[in-house]
Amino acid sequence: MIFMTASKHQDDDARFAALRKSMVAEQIKARGITDPRVLEAMEKVPRHKFLPPHLWEEAYDDGPLPIGYGQTISQPYVVAYMTEQLQLTGTEKVLEIGTGSGYQTAILAELAKEVYSIEIVPELGHRAARILKELGYTNVHVRIGDGYRGWPEEAPFDAILLAAAPDHIPQPLLDQLKEGGRMILPVGEFYQDLVLIRKTEEGIIKESKIPVRFVPMRGEAEKHPKSSSDKKR
Ligand code: SAH
């Protein structure tokens, strides 16, 4: 009996690995993601483990899925796209706002040196931290709170990723980005743009990449009036 259970687990692992391989080929590579390290991480991280068991069979489908508390795990392609934009090489200190399920956090942990992630819903943050620990990630630090003001004690960061959408670019996060660093975030209300920010010697370069739909960033982000420079060009 015990033997049968063990071999069923192995079958499941192999089956989910095969589903991941197709996910990468059909959803990620086919849509133009080329960074080999990003593709490798997407093929490696067991997305199903970040979901409740009744959703495991859908874990490698082409879309977001509910994770409770009105939140969602992001679509695999969007995770890959945002990660690729950060151009991680393995040496970076990364800040993530909106840990959610912890799936994107794991992808970042595969590709950077240290990941600092902030989640506003305590239950989600604790659950993600537990799963990440169980999967053996030792370079991830999860904090419960509002990510609007970043993580000043650990700043500056080489890269910053937001998984919840503010209607303007939070200044404290911009301040915590290292010169030469990259930040990727959805900006807007109902219709959002994924915005890539590069901090260069000459100043801040903002680039709108693709239209996206993320959950709104809660907390302090909702209190700040949007400034004219954040309005759609
Ligand atoms: N990449 C995650 C996406 C989670 S959805 C995943 O794939 O699972 C976005 C998350 O941002 C939600 O869990 C939400 O609770 C969180 N969030 C919203 N506003 C926040 C804020 N101000 N600070 C930190 N987390 C926030």
CSV table of C-alpha atoms and ligand atoms in Angstrom, one decimal:
chain,number,residue,atom,x,y,z
A,1,MET,CA,0.0,0.0,0.0
A,2,ILE,CA,2.7,2.4,1.0
A,3,PHE,CA,4.7,1.4,-2.0
A,4,MET,CA,1.7,2.0,-4.3
A,5,THR,CA,1.2,5.5,-2.8
A,6,ALA,CA,4.9,6.3,-3.4
A,7,SER,CA,4.8,5.2,-7.0
A,8,LYS,CA,1.6,7.2,-7.6
A,9,HIS,CA,3.4,10.3,-6.4
A,10,GLN,CA,6.2,9.6,-8.9
A,11,ASP,CA,3.6,9.2,-11.7
A,12,ASP,CA,2.1,12.5,-10.7
A,13,ASP,CA,5.4,14.2,-10.7
A,14,ALA,CA,6.2,12.9,-14.1
A,15,ARG,CA,2.8,13.8,-15.4
A,16,PHE,CA,3.0,17.4,-14.1
A,17,ALA,CA,6.5,17.7,-15.5
A,18,ALA,CA,5.2,16.7,-18.9
A,19,LEU,CA,2.4,19.3,-18.6
A,20,ARG,CA,4.9,21.9,-17.7
A,21,LYS,CA,7.0,21.1,-20.7
A,22,SER,CA,4.0,21.6,-23.0
A,23,MET,CA,3.1,24.8,-21.1
A,24,VAL,CA,6.5,26.2,-21.8
A,25,ALA,CA,6.5,25.2,-25.5
A,26,GLU,CA,2.9,26.2,-26.3
A,27,GLN,CA,2.3,29.2,-24.0
A,28,ILE,CA,5.7,30.7,-23.3
A,29,LYS,CA,8.2,30.0,-26.1
A,30,ALA,CA,5.4,30.2,-28.8
A,31,ARG,CA,4.6,33.7,-27.7
A,32,GLY,CA,8.2,34.9,-28.0
A,33,ILE,CA,9.9,34.4,-24.6
A,34,THR,CA,13.5,33.4,-25.4
A,35,ASP,CA,15.6,33.9,-22.2
A,36,PRO,CA,16.9,30.3,-21.6
A,37,ARG,CA,17.1,30.8,-17.8
A,38,VAL,CA,13.5,32.0,-17.7
A,39,LEU,CA,12.3,29.0,-19.8
A,40,GLU,CA,14.3,26.7,-17.6
A,41,ALA,CA,12.8,28.1,-14.4
A,42,MET,CA,9.3,27.9,-15.8
A,43,GLU,CA,9.9,24.2,-16.7
A,44,LYS,CA,11.2,23.5,-13.3
A,45,VAL,CA,8.9,25.2,-10.7
A,46,PRO,CA,5.9,23.0,-9.8
A,47,ARG,CA,3.1,25.6,-10.3
A,48,HIS,CA,0.5,23.1,-9.0
A,49,LYS,CA,2.0,23.0,-5.6
A,50,PHE,CA,1.1,26.7,-5.1
A,51,LEU,CA,-2.6,25.9,-5.7
A,52,PRO,CA,-5.1,24.0,-3.6
A,53,PRO,CA,-5.2,20.3,-4.6
A,54,HIS,CA,-8.6,20.6,-6.4
A,55,LEU,CA,-7.0,22.9,-8.9
A,56,TRP,CA,-3.9,20.9,-9.6
A,57,GLU,CA,-5.2,19.5,-12.8
A,58,GLU,CA,-5.7,23.0,-14.2
A,59,ALA,CA,-2.3,24.3,-12.9
A,60,TYR,CA,-0.7,24.3,-16.4
A,61,ASP,CA,-3.6,25.8,-18.3
A,62,ASP,CA,-3.2,29.1,-20.1
A,63,GLY,CA,-4.7,31.5,-17.5
A,64,PRO,CA,-4.9,32.9,-14.0
A,65,LEU,CA,-6.6,30.8,-11.3
A,66,PRO,CA,-8.3,31.7,-8.0
A,67,ILE,CA,-6.2,31.4,-4.8
A,68,GLY,CA,-8.7,32.6,-2.3
A,69,TYR,CA,-9.3,36.1,-0.7
A,70,GLY,CA,-10.4,37.4,-4.1
A,71,GLN,CA,-6.9,37.0,-5.4
A,72,THR,CA,-5.4,35.1,-8.4
A,73,ILE,CA,-2.2,33.3,-9.3
A,74,SER,CA,-1.0,35.0,-12.5
A,75,GLN,CA,-1.2,33.5,-15.9
A,76,PRO,CA,2.1,31.6,-16.6
A,77,TYR,CA,2.8,33.7,-19.8
A,78,VAL,CA,2.5,36.9,-17.8
A,79,VAL,CA,4.9,35.6,-15.1
A,80,ALA,CA,7.4,34.6,-17.8
A,81,TYR,CA,7.0,37.9,-19.6
A,82,MET,CA,7.5,40.1,-16.5
A,83,THR,CA,10.4,38.0,-15.3
A,84,GLU,CA,12.2,38.2,-18.7
A,85,GLN,CA,11.9,42.0,-18.7
A,86,LEU,CA,14.0,42.1,-15.5
A,87,GLN,CA,17.0,40.4,-17.2
A,88,LEU,CA,18.1,38.6,-14.1
A,89,THR,CA,21.5,36.9,-14.2
A,90,GLY,CA,21.7,35.3,-10.7
A,91,THR,CA,23.4,38.1,-8.7
A,92,GLU,CA,20.4,40.3,-8.0
A,93,LYS,CA,18.5,41.4,-5.0
A,94,VAL,CA,14.8,41.6,-6.0
A,95,LEU,CA,11.8,43.1,-4.4
A,96,GLU,CA,8.3,41.7,-5.2
A,97,ILE,CA,5.1,43.3,-4.1
A,98,GLY,CA,2.1,40.9,-4.0
A,99,THR,CA,3.4,37.5,-3.0
A,100,GLY,CA,0.0,35.9,-3.6
A,101,SER,CA,0.4,32.2,-4.1
A,102,GLY,CA,4.2,32.5,-4.1
A,103,TYR,CA,4.6,31.1,-7.6
A,104,GLN,CA,6.1,34.2,-9.2
A,105,THR,CA,8.3,34.4,-6.0
A,106,ALA,CA,9.7,30.9,-6.7
A,107,ILE,CA,10.5,31.8,-10.4
A,108,LEU,CA,12.4,34.9,-9.1
A,109,ALA,CA,14.2,32.9,-6.5
A,110,GLU,CA,15.4,30.5,-9.2
A,111,LEU,CA,16.9,33.4,-11.2
A,112,ALA,CA,18.1,35.9,-8.7
A,113,LYS,CA,20.3,35.9,-5.5
A,114,GLU,CA,17.8,37.0,-2.9
A,115,VAL,CA,14.1,37.8,-3.2
A,116,TYR,CA,12.2,40.0,-0.7
A,117,SER,CA,8.4,39.7,-1.1
A,118,ILE,CA,5.6,41.6,0.6
A,119,GLU,CA,2.0,40.4,0.8
A,120,ILE,CA,-0.9,42.4,2.3
A,121,VAL,CA,-3.2,39.4,3.0
A,122,PRO,CA,-1.6,37.6,6.0
A,123,GLU,CA,-3.1,34.2,5.2
A,124,LEU,CA,-1.8,34.3,1.7
A,125,GLY,CA,1.7,35.5,2.8
A,126,HIS,CA,2.0,32.8,5.4
A,127,ARG,CA,0.8,30.1,3.1
A,128,ALA,CA,3.2,31.2,0.3
A,129,ALA,CA,6.1,31.3,2.8
A,130,ARG,CA,5.3,27.8,4.0
A,131,ILE,CA,5.1,26.3,0.5
A,132,LEU,CA,8.3,28.1,-0.6
A,133,LYS,CA,10.1,26.7,2.5
A,134,GLU,CA,8.8,23.2,1.8
A,135,LEU,CA,10.1,23.4,-1.8
A,136,GLY,CA,13.5,24.2,-0.4
A,137,TYR,CA,13.9,27.9,-1.3
A,138,THR,CA,16.2,29.5,1.3
A,139,ASN,CA,16.8,32.8,-0.6
A,140,VAL,CA,13.2,34.1,-0.2
A,141,HIS,CA,12.0,36.5,2.5
A,142,VAL,CA,8.3,37.1,2.9
A,143,ARG,CA,6.9,40.0,4.9
A,144,ILE,CA,3.2,40.7,5.7
A,145,GLY,CA,2.2,44.3,5.0
A,146,ASP,CA,1.5,47.0,2.5
A,147,GLY,CA,4.2,47.0,-0.2
A,148,TYR,CA,3.6,50.6,-1.2
A,149,ARG,CA,6.6,51.8,0.9
A,150,GLY,CA,8.8,48.9,-0.2
A,151,TRP,CA,11.4,47.3,2.2
A,152,PRO,CA,13.7,50.3,3.1
A,153,GLU,CA,16.0,48.2,5.4
A,154,GLU,CA,17.0,46.0,2.4
A,155,ALA,CA,17.0,48.7,-0.3
A,156,PRO,CA,18.3,49.4,-2.9
A,157,PHE,CA,17.1,46.6,-5.2
A,158,ASP,CA,18.4,45.6,-8.6
A,159,ALA,CA,14.9,44.7,-9.7
A,160,ILE,CA,11.4,45.3,-8.5
A,161,LEU,CA,8.2,43.5,-9.7
A,162,LEU,CA,4.6,44.4,-8.7
A,163,ALA,CA,1.8,41.8,-9.1
A,164,ALA,CA,-0.9,44.2,-8.1
A,165,ALA,CA,-1.8,47.4,-10.0
A,166,PRO,CA,-1.6,50.9,-8.6
A,167,ASP,CA,-3.0,53.7,-10.7
A,168,HIS,CA,0.3,55.6,-10.5
A,169,ILE,CA,3.9,54.6,-10.0
A,170,PRO,CA,4.7,54.4,-6.2
A,171,GLN,CA,7.5,56.9,-5.6
A,172,PRO,CA,9.0,55.0,-2.6
A,173,LEU,CA,9.5,52.0,-4.9
A,174,LEU,CA,11.1,54.1,-7.5
A,175,ASP,CA,13.4,55.5,-4.8
A,176,GLN,CA,14.4,51.9,-3.7
A,177,LEU,CA,15.5,50.9,-7.2
A,178,LYS,CA,19.2,50.9,-7.8
A,179,GLU,CA,20.7,52.9,-10.6
A,180,GLY,CA,20.9,50.5,-13.6
A,181,GLY,CA,18.0,48.6,-12.1
A,182,ARG,CA,14.7,47.6,-13.7
A,183,MET,CA,11.1,47.7,-12.4
A,184,ILE,CA,8.1,46.1,-14.0
A,185,LEU,CA,4.5,46.8,-12.9
A,186,PRO,CA,1.0,47.0,-14.1
A,187,VAL,CA,-0.3,50.6,-14.0
A,188,GLY,CA,-3.9,51.7,-14.3
A,189,GLU,CA,-7.4,51.0,-13.1
A,190,PHE,CA,-9.6,48.7,-15.2
A,191,TYR,CA,-7.4,48.8,-18.2
A,192,GLN,CA,-3.7,48.5,-17.2
A,193,ASP,CA,-0.5,48.8,-19.1
A,194,LEU,CA,2.5,46.7,-18.1
A,195,VAL,CA,5.2,49.4,-17.6
A,196,LEU,CA,8.9,48.8,-17.6
A,197,ILE,CA,11.0,51.4,-15.8
A,198,ARG,CA,14.8,51.7,-16.1
A,199,LYS,CA,16.8,53.9,-13.8
A,200,THR,CA,19.7,55.2,-15.7
A,201,GLU,CA,22.4,57.8,-15.2
A,202,GLU,CA,20.3,60.2,-17.3
A,203,GLY,CA,17.1,59.5,-15.4
A,204,ILE,CA,14.0,57.4,-15.4
A,205,ILE,CA,13.0,55.7,-18.7
A,206,LYS,CA,9.3,54.5,-18.8
A,207,GLU,CA,8.1,52.2,-21.5
A,208,SER,CA,4.5,50.7,-21.8
A,209,LYS,CA,4.8,47.1,-22.9
A,210,ILE,CA,1.5,45.2,-23.1
A,211,PRO,CA,-2.1,45.6,-21.9
A,212,VAL,CA,-2.8,43.5,-18.8
A,213,ARG,CA,-5.4,42.8,-16.0
A,214,PHE,CA,-4.1,42.5,-12.5
A,215,VAL,CA,-5.9,42.9,-9.2
A,216,PRO,CA,-5.7,46.5,-7.8
A,217,MET,CA,-3.0,47.4,-5.4
A,218,ARG,CA,-4.6,47.9,-2.1
A,219,GLY,CA,-3.6,50.1,0.9
A,220,GLU,CA,-1.7,53.3,0.6
A,221,ALA,CA,-1.7,53.1,-3.3
A,222,GLU,CA,-5.5,53.8,-3.2
A,223,LYS,CA,-5.1,57.0,-1.2
A,224,HIS,CA,-2.6,58.9,-3.4
A,225,PRO,CA,-4.1,61.0,-6.1
A,226,LYS,CA,-2.6,60.1,-9.4
A,227,SER,CA,-0.2,62.7,-10.7
A,228,SER,CA,-0.4,64.1,-14.3
A,229,SER,CA,2.9,62.4,-15.3
A,230,ASP,CA,1.3,59.0,-14.7
A,231,LYS,CA,-1.6,59.6,-17.0
A,232,LYS,CA,-1.7,57.7,-20.3
A,233,ARG,CA,0.5,59.3,-22.9
B,1,SAH,N1,2.2,36.7,-8.8
B,1,SAH,C1,1.2,36.3,-7.8
B,1,SAH,C2,0.0,37.2,-8.0
B,1,SAH,C3,-0.9,37.3,-6.9
B,1,SAH,S1,-2.2,38.5,-7.1
B,1,SAH,C4,0.9,34.9,-8.0
B,1,SAH,O1,1.1,34.4,-9.2
B,1,SAH,O2,0.3,34.2,-7.2
B,1,SAH,C5,-1.6,39.9,-6.4
B,1,SAH,C6,-1.3,39.9,-4.9
B,1,SAH,O3,-1.0,41.2,-4.5
B,1,SAH,C7,-2.5,39.5,-4.0
B,1,SAH,O4,-2.1,38.4,-3.3
B,1,SAH,C8,-2.8,40.7,-3.2
B,1,SAH,O5,-3.3,40.4,-1.9
B,1,SAH,C9,-1.5,41.4,-3.2
B,1,SAH,N2,-1.5,42.8,-2.9
B,1,SAH,C10,-2.4,43.8,-3.2
B,1,SAH,N3,-2.1,45.0,-2.8
B,1,SAH,C11,-0.9,44.8,-2.1
B,1,SAH,C12,-0.1,45.7,-1.4
B,1,SAH,N4,-0.4,47.0,-1.3
B,1,SAH,N5,1.0,45.2,-0.8
B,1,SAH,C13,1.3,43.9,-0.9
B,1,SAH,N6,0.6,43.0,-1.5
B,1,SAH,C14,-0.6,43.5,-2.1
